[in-house]
Short mmCIF file of C-alpha atoms in Angstrom, two decimals:
data_model
loop_
_atom_site.label_atom_id
_atom_site.label_comp_id
_atom_site.label_asym_id
_atom_site.label_seq_id
_atom_site.Cartn_x
_atom_site.Cartn_y
_atom_site.Cartn_z
CA MET A 230 0.21 -0.25 0.17
CA LYS A 231 1.12 3.52 -1.35
CA VAL A 232 0.32 6.34 1.37
CA PHE A 233 0.94 9.64 0.20
CA HIS A 234 0.80 12.35 3.12
CA ILE A 235 -0.14 16.27 1.39
CA ILE A 236 1.54 18.78 3.56
CA SER A 237 1.74 22.50 3.08
CA HIS A 238 5.64 22.31 3.09
CA PHE A 239 8.91 20.77 4.54
CA ASP A 240 9.29 23.01 8.03
CA LEU A 241 8.35 22.74 11.25
CA GLY A 242 5.10 22.94 12.06
CA GLY A 243 2.49 20.44 14.24
CA ALA A 244 0.78 19.11 10.75
CA GLU A 245 4.00 17.98 9.29
CA ARG A 246 5.54 16.40 12.53
CA VAL A 247 2.53 14.60 12.95
CA ALA A 248 2.41 13.30 9.36
CA ALA A 249 6.01 12.65 9.66
CA ASN A 250 5.41 10.88 12.65
CA ILE A 251 2.76 8.53 10.80
CA ALA A 252 4.99 7.90 7.29
CA LYS A 253 7.81 6.41 10.21
CA SER A 254 5.70 3.57 11.08
CA LYS A 255 7.52 0.47 10.37
CA THR A 256 4.37 -1.55 9.76
CA LYS A 257 5.13 -4.01 6.98
CA GLY A 258 3.53 -3.43 3.54
CA ILE A 259 2.69 0.45 3.64
CA GLU A 260 5.13 2.61 1.40
CA SER A 261 5.28 6.26 2.52
CA HIS A 262 5.43 9.47 0.58
CA ILE A 263 5.09 13.27 1.70
CA VAL A 264 4.46 15.67 -0.77
CA GLU A 265 4.91 19.11 -0.20
CA MET A 266 2.36 21.80 -1.85
CA MET A 267 4.68 24.88 -1.43
CA ARG A 268 8.88 24.36 -1.39
CA GLY A 269 10.00 25.19 1.88
CA LYS A 270 13.11 27.51 2.21
CA SER A 271 13.99 27.35 5.74
CA GLU A 272 17.05 26.73 7.56
CA PHE A 273 14.97 23.63 9.11
CA THR A 274 13.98 22.36 5.83
CA SER A 275 16.94 20.51 4.42
CA GLN A 276 17.21 18.98 8.20
CA PHE A 277 13.80 17.80 7.78
CA ILE A 278 14.18 16.09 4.52
CA GLU A 279 17.32 14.45 6.26
CA GLU A 280 15.01 12.72 8.76
CA LEU A 281 12.04 11.83 6.38
CA THR A 282 14.89 9.96 4.11
CA THR A 283 16.94 8.42 6.87
CA SER A 284 13.39 6.98 8.00
CA GLY A 285 12.44 5.69 4.13
CA ILE A 286 10.46 7.78 3.51
CA THR A 287 10.14 9.51 0.10
CA CYS A 288 9.90 13.13 -0.44
CA HIS A 289 8.64 15.33 -3.00
CA ARG A 290 9.39 18.84 -3.55
CA ALA A 291 6.98 21.44 -4.43
CA TRP A 292 7.45 23.89 -7.71
CA MET A 293 5.79 26.82 -6.00
CA PRO A 294 7.78 29.08 -3.73
CA ASP A 295 6.58 29.33 0.09
CA ALA A 296 5.41 32.83 0.00
CA ARG A 297 3.02 34.03 2.72
CA TRP A 298 0.92 37.12 1.25
CA HIS A 299 -2.64 37.32 2.09
CA PHE A 300 -3.63 33.47 0.43
CA VAL A 301 -2.43 34.46 -2.58
CA PHE A 302 0.07 31.63 -3.11
CA GLU A 303 -1.63 29.40 -1.59
CA ARG A 304 -4.43 29.51 -3.92
CA LEU A 305 -1.97 29.66 -7.13
CA ALA A 306 -0.07 26.66 -5.52
CA ALA A 307 -3.63 24.75 -5.28
CA LEU A 308 -4.83 25.70 -8.45
CA LEU A 309 -1.43 24.49 -9.89
CA PHE A 310 -1.49 21.17 -8.18
CA PRO A 311 -3.94 19.24 -9.85
CA LEU A 312 -0.91 18.42 -12.91
CA ARG A 313 1.60 18.27 -10.85
CA PHE A 314 -0.21 15.50 -8.91
CA LEU A 315 -1.35 13.93 -11.73
CA LEU A 316 2.62 13.32 -13.16
CA ILE A 317 2.87 11.79 -9.21
CA TRP A 318 0.27 9.35 -10.01
CA TRP A 319 0.88 7.95 -13.20
CA ARG A 320 4.11 7.04 -11.75
CA TRP A 321 3.56 6.08 -8.01
CA ARG A 322 -0.38 5.06 -7.99
CA PRO A 323 -0.83 5.84 -4.68
CA ASP A 324 -3.88 4.00 -2.68
CA VAL A 325 -4.21 6.08 0.07
CA ILE A 326 -3.77 10.37 0.21
CA HIS A 327 -3.95 11.70 3.37
CA THR A 328 -4.08 15.25 3.45
CA HIS A 329 -2.87 17.36 6.60
CA THR A 330 -3.72 21.62 6.56
CA GLU A 331 -5.71 23.97 4.27
CA ALA A 332 -3.64 25.06 1.24
CA PRO A 333 -3.22 20.98 0.94
CA ASP A 334 -6.87 20.07 1.41
CA MET A 335 -7.72 23.01 -1.34
CA GLY A 336 -5.32 21.47 -3.74
CA ILE A 337 -6.78 17.60 -3.10
CA VAL A 338 -10.28 19.09 -3.58
CA LEU A 339 -9.39 20.50 -6.93
CA THR A 340 -7.37 17.74 -8.31
CA MET A 341 -10.22 15.09 -7.64
CA ARG A 342 -13.17 17.60 -9.31
CA LEU A 343 -10.99 17.80 -12.23
CA PHE A 344 -9.79 13.79 -12.33
CA PRO A 345 -12.46 12.24 -10.56
CA TRP A 346 -11.16 8.78 -11.60
CA ILE A 347 -8.16 9.21 -9.36
CA CYS A 348 -10.84 9.66 -6.39
CA LYS A 349 -12.12 6.66 -7.72
CA ARG A 350 -8.95 4.70 -7.08
CA CYS A 351 -7.35 5.48 -3.87
CA LYS A 352 -8.94 6.68 -0.63
CA ILE A 353 -8.46 10.03 1.06
CA VAL A 354 -7.98 10.82 4.89
CA ARG A 355 -7.95 14.27 5.60
CA THR A 356 -6.77 14.85 9.46
CA ILE A 357 -8.47 18.04 10.99
CA HIS A 358 -5.78 20.24 12.71
CA ASN A 359 -6.99 22.96 14.38
CA ASN A 360 -10.59 24.38 16.04
CA CYS A 361 -10.58 27.42 13.60
CA LEU A 362 -10.59 26.49 10.22
CA TRP A 363 -10.41 28.83 6.71
CA SER A 364 -10.36 31.77 8.09
CA GLY A 365 -10.68 34.43 5.90
CA GLN A 366 -11.62 31.71 3.34
CA GLN A 367 -15.09 30.87 3.97
CA ARG A 368 -16.60 30.06 0.24
CA ILE A 369 -13.69 28.07 -0.26
CA GLY A 370 -13.96 26.12 2.77
CA GLU A 371 -17.45 25.56 2.34
CA ALA A 372 -16.31 24.00 -0.87
CA CYS A 373 -13.88 21.88 0.71
CA GLU A 374 -15.61 20.66 3.64
CA HIS A 375 -18.60 19.27 1.65
CA PHE A 376 -16.23 17.36 -0.53
CA PHE A 377 -14.30 15.73 2.15
CA ASN A 378 -18.30 14.97 4.19
CA LEU A 379 -19.29 13.50 0.91
CA HIS A 380 -16.46 11.23 0.81
CA ASP A 381 -15.93 10.46 4.62
CA SER A 382 -12.65 11.36 4.98
CA ASN A 383 -12.77 13.74 8.36
CA ILE A 384 -10.35 12.31 11.01
CA ALA A 385 -10.13 15.05 14.32
CA ILE A 386 -7.10 15.21 16.71
CA SER A 387 -8.91 16.20 19.93
CA ASP A 388 -12.56 16.19 21.33
CA SER A 389 -12.39 19.88 20.92
CA VAL A 390 -11.80 19.94 17.11
CA ARG A 391 -14.32 17.28 16.77
CA ARG A 392 -16.90 19.29 18.54
CA SER A 393 -15.72 22.76 16.81
CA TYR A 394 -16.04 20.73 13.58
CA PHE A 395 -19.92 19.71 13.97
CA GLU A 396 -20.88 23.13 15.30
CA ARG A 397 -19.74 24.50 12.20
CA TYR A 398 -20.73 21.95 9.50
CA GLU A 399 -23.01 19.59 11.58
CA HIS A 400 -20.99 16.49 10.88
CA ASP A 401 -19.27 14.11 13.19
CA THR A 402 -15.98 13.27 13.00
CA PRO A 403 -13.87 10.34 14.54
CA ILE A 404 -10.87 11.16 16.70
CA ILE A 405 -7.13 9.80 16.60
CA TYR A 406 -5.04 11.72 19.15
CA ASN A 407 -1.96 12.84 17.90
CA GLY A 408 0.82 10.97 18.60
CA VAL A 409 4.41 12.13 20.28
CA ALA A 410 7.44 9.44 20.77
CA GLU A 411 9.65 10.22 23.40
CA THR A 412 13.21 12.10 22.49
CA ALA A 413 16.96 11.98 23.78
CA GLN A 414 18.03 14.83 25.59
CA ARG A 415 20.43 16.99 25.53
CA GLU A 416 21.34 20.08 27.64
CA TYR A 417 20.45 24.00 26.48
CA GLY A 418 23.43 25.94 27.27
CA ASN A 419 21.61 29.35 27.51
CA LEU A 420 20.23 28.60 30.87
CA LYS A 421 20.15 31.11 33.66
CA LYS A 422 21.39 29.59 36.92
CA ASP A 423 19.93 29.68 40.18
CA LYS A 424 16.87 31.04 38.42
CA ARG A 425 13.41 29.45 37.37
CA ASN A 426 13.82 29.01 33.49
CA ILE A 427 10.51 29.10 31.55
CA VAL A 428 10.11 28.38 27.88
CA PHE A 429 7.89 29.49 25.29
CA ALA A 430 8.22 27.94 21.77
CA GLY A 431 5.69 28.87 19.02
CA ARG A 432 4.74 31.01 16.45
CA TYR A 433 3.87 34.76 17.21
CA GLU A 434 0.38 35.08 16.27
CA ARG A 435 -2.63 35.98 18.08
CA GLN A 436 -4.26 32.17 18.40
CA LYS A 437 -0.88 31.28 20.55
CA GLY A 438 -1.67 34.11 23.15
CA ILE A 439 1.38 36.83 22.25
CA ASP A 440 -0.34 39.52 23.91
CA ILE A 441 -0.99 37.36 27.08
CA LEU A 442 2.79 36.48 27.18
CA VAL A 443 4.24 39.58 27.02
CA GLU A 444 1.88 40.84 29.56
CA ILE A 445 3.08 38.14 31.77
CA ILE A 446 7.17 39.02 31.13
CA SER A 447 6.42 42.75 31.50
CA ARG A 448 4.48 42.26 34.69
CA MET A 449 7.41 39.83 36.21
CA LYS A 450 10.16 41.70 35.13
CA ASP A 451 11.04 42.53 39.01
CA ASP A 452 11.14 38.91 39.94
CA LYS A 453 14.55 37.61 39.98
CA ARG A 454 13.52 33.90 40.07
CA TYR A 455 12.76 33.87 36.65
CA HIS A 456 13.85 33.88 33.14
CA PHE A 457 11.83 33.34 29.99
CA HIS A 458 12.98 32.28 26.80
CA LEU A 459 10.95 32.54 23.91
CA PHE A 460 11.55 30.40 20.56
CA GLY A 461 9.62 31.79 17.82
CA ASP A 462 8.72 34.17 14.56
CA GLY A 463 5.63 35.28 13.02
CA SER A 464 3.80 38.17 12.09
CA MET A 465 3.90 39.74 16.13
CA ARG A 466 7.67 39.55 16.19
CA HIS A 467 7.54 43.38 16.18
CA PHE A 468 5.68 43.19 18.71
CA VAL A 469 7.26 41.03 20.90
CA GLU A 470 10.69 43.36 20.36
CA GLU A 471 9.16 46.07 20.67
CA LYS A 472 7.45 45.16 24.26
CA LEU A 473 10.49 42.78 25.42
CA GLY A 474 13.75 43.74 24.04
CA CYS A 475 15.10 46.04 26.60
CA GLN A 476 14.18 43.68 29.81
CA GLN A 477 16.27 41.52 31.35
CA ASN A 478 13.83 38.89 32.43
CA VAL A 479 13.40 37.81 28.48
CA SER A 480 15.55 35.87 25.87
CA LEU A 481 13.94 35.99 22.20
CA ASN A 482 15.40 33.77 20.45
CA PRO A 483 14.59 32.53 16.75
CA PRO A 484 12.94 28.96 16.23
CA LEU A 485 15.18 26.25 17.03
CA PHE A 486 14.73 22.88 15.69
CA GLY A 487 14.90 19.88 17.38
CA LEU A 488 13.56 21.81 20.67
CA SER A 489 12.13 18.75 22.04
CA SER A 490 15.56 17.38 22.31
CA PHE A 491 16.14 20.61 24.92
CA LEU A 492 12.40 20.65 26.70
CA ALA A 493 14.18 19.03 30.10
CA SER A 494 16.64 21.47 30.15
CA PHE A 495 14.08 24.14 31.35
CA ASP A 496 11.78 24.32 34.60
CA TYR A 497 8.35 24.98 33.05
CA MET A 498 6.72 25.43 29.54
CA LEU A 499 4.50 28.69 29.34
CA MET A 500 1.43 28.14 26.57
CA PRO A 501 -1.13 30.88 26.80
CA SER A 502 -2.61 30.15 23.40
CA TYR A 503 -6.79 31.29 23.33
CA PHE A 504 -7.07 27.85 21.52
CA GLU A 505 -5.34 24.91 19.94
CA GLY A 506 -6.16 21.75 17.75
CA LEU A 507 -4.31 19.40 20.25
CA SER A 508 -0.74 20.83 20.88
CA ILE A 509 2.40 18.44 20.02
CA VAL A 510 4.27 21.22 21.75
CA ALA A 511 2.36 20.41 25.12
CA ILE A 512 2.65 16.57 24.45
CA GLU A 513 6.42 16.70 23.74
CA ALA A 514 7.01 18.92 27.20
CA SER A 515 5.31 16.57 29.31
CA MET A 516 7.18 13.22 27.77
CA ALA A 517 10.37 15.12 28.54
CA ARG A 518 8.87 15.48 31.88
CA LEU A 519 8.23 19.60 31.36
CA PRO A 520 5.58 20.87 33.14
CA ASN A 521 3.66 22.81 31.34
CA ILE A 522 1.44 26.32 32.13
CA ILE A 523 -1.25 26.91 30.44
CA ASN A 524 -4.68 28.56 29.56
CA SER A 525 -7.15 25.99 30.19
CA CYS A 526 -8.33 26.55 26.38
CA PHE A 527 -9.79 23.92 23.72
CA GLY A 528 -6.48 21.85 22.81
CA LEU A 529 -4.23 22.47 25.42
CA GLU A 530 -6.62 20.92 28.59
CA GLU A 531 -6.75 17.56 26.66
CA THR A 532 -3.13 17.36 26.49
CA LEU A 533 -3.03 17.19 31.23
CA PRO A 534 -4.77 15.57 33.58
CA ALA A 535 -7.87 17.61 34.40
CA THR A 536 -6.78 18.15 38.11
CA TRP A 537 -3.22 19.79 36.69
CA PRO A 538 -3.09 22.96 38.80
CA LEU A 539 -1.03 25.07 36.22
CA LYS A 540 -3.93 26.12 34.36
CA VAL A 541 -5.61 29.46 34.53
CA LYS A 542 -8.95 30.46 33.08
CA ASP A 543 -9.81 32.38 30.01
CA ASN A 544 -5.91 33.86 30.16
CA ASP A 545 -6.30 35.75 33.61
CA ILE A 546 -3.25 37.85 33.84
CA ASN A 547 -4.00 37.55 37.82
CA SER A 548 -4.16 34.11 37.83
CA TYR A 549 -0.98 33.66 35.93
CA MET A 550 0.78 36.14 38.75
CA THR A 551 -0.57 33.74 41.27
CA LEU A 552 0.85 30.83 39.86
CA PHE A 553 4.09 32.50 39.19
CA THR A 554 4.50 34.17 43.04
CA ASP A 555 2.60 31.73 45.07
CA VAL A 556 2.11 28.42 43.71
CA ILE A 557 4.85 26.88 41.60
CA PRO A 558 7.21 27.74 44.55
CA SER A 559 5.48 25.63 46.56
CA LEU A 560 4.90 22.92 44.09
CA SER A 561 7.21 19.77 43.70
CA HIS A 562 8.49 19.80 40.41
CA ALA A 563 8.89 16.29 40.64
CA GLU A 564 6.10 15.22 41.61
CA ILE A 565 4.00 17.35 38.93
CA ALA A 566 6.52 16.44 36.49
CA ASN A 567 5.85 12.54 36.56
CA GLU A 568 2.33 13.21 36.24
CA ALA A 569 1.98 15.01 33.75
CA TYR A 570 4.35 12.27 31.83
CA VAL A 571 2.50 9.42 33.05
CA TYR A 572 -0.70 11.25 31.73
CA ALA A 573 0.84 11.87 28.33
CA ALA A 574 2.24 8.12 27.68
CA ARG A 575 -0.98 6.58 28.15
CA HIS A 576 -2.81 8.92 25.93
CA PHE A 577 -0.51 10.22 23.04
CA SER A 578 1.66 7.18 22.15
CA ILE A 579 2.62 7.31 18.73
CA ARG A 580 2.13 3.81 17.76
CA GLN A 581 -1.36 4.17 18.94
CA MET A 582 -1.74 6.86 16.48
CA GLN A 583 -0.13 4.49 13.47
CA GLU A 584 -1.89 1.91 13.99
CA ALA A 585 -5.51 3.95 13.97
CA TYR A 586 -4.55 5.69 11.13
CA GLU A 587 -3.64 2.41 9.36
CA ARG A 588 -6.69 1.13 10.17
CA ILE A 589 -8.32 4.14 8.42
CA TYR A 590 -6.37 3.42 5.22
CA PHE A 591 -7.46 -0.65 5.46
CA LEU A 592 -10.82 0.21 5.78
CA LYS A 593 -12.67 -0.49 2.04
#
């Protein structure tokens, strides 16, 4: 069986990581390929491709450059994708097409509309990675969702994603939780000794609660017990640099490839997201026994036990301050770190995820 995963680009990203983890399955009789829609060009692209090829996964590079400008390049890539995929089809004859995120979704729907005979010869699987779909592209989204629901293709990555999808499109979906593998840990060299080192890693976008993150760090500037390490980039990067660039309690860093292998170096992770599909980073942190300080929102609550002590409601700033000033100093770090690890290992096994998707692949 040939399974083709369609992703946005070979780069850092939760959906890209999920596709890679599924494709790395060692189940006999499955040949995995990953196809990118837009040609990744970051410093992580070559490392990501090397990781895939080392695992025996065939990579198909895109023609269209990965440029971000008001969906224009994503739509253009989707329009050109059918011709490219037709060539892939004639050479490889995939049995399963598994699409991840909106640009690949657009490309696959258009391909199947133009060449419906391909759709009759292979199974279409589509993973829904987020609670909020098709922002600014509602009409395109409606057409794509009609196609995926007609072909019973959808898989949600969490209960929150399933509920959000049902509320909007009135279709229920099965759930397959993202799986995360344990990563061998190494020491991060720029820790601040005699301080609690707090890490944030993610896109500088509103969804990730960047305004709340900045407010927390600004209020904590006189508390000498903590130092914040930020790894990220995005449309709010200049806002972060303007607000925090002169503060002594924070280190601003670009994204770090392989961050999951450094997580155990830190004391806590901070995630003030407004919503998530199902946060891979939060699960990776738990696997590394790194306790997570979270906003109690969709896609984050499910990654931790219901009684988790390091969460706040509605991103309330005063509640965060209470956690940092009163709760964290009194907690047993080892106990809550182990609690998070046990929960993640039980609920988010990478092998469980692979086997669940493979059962879907083999269904006629």
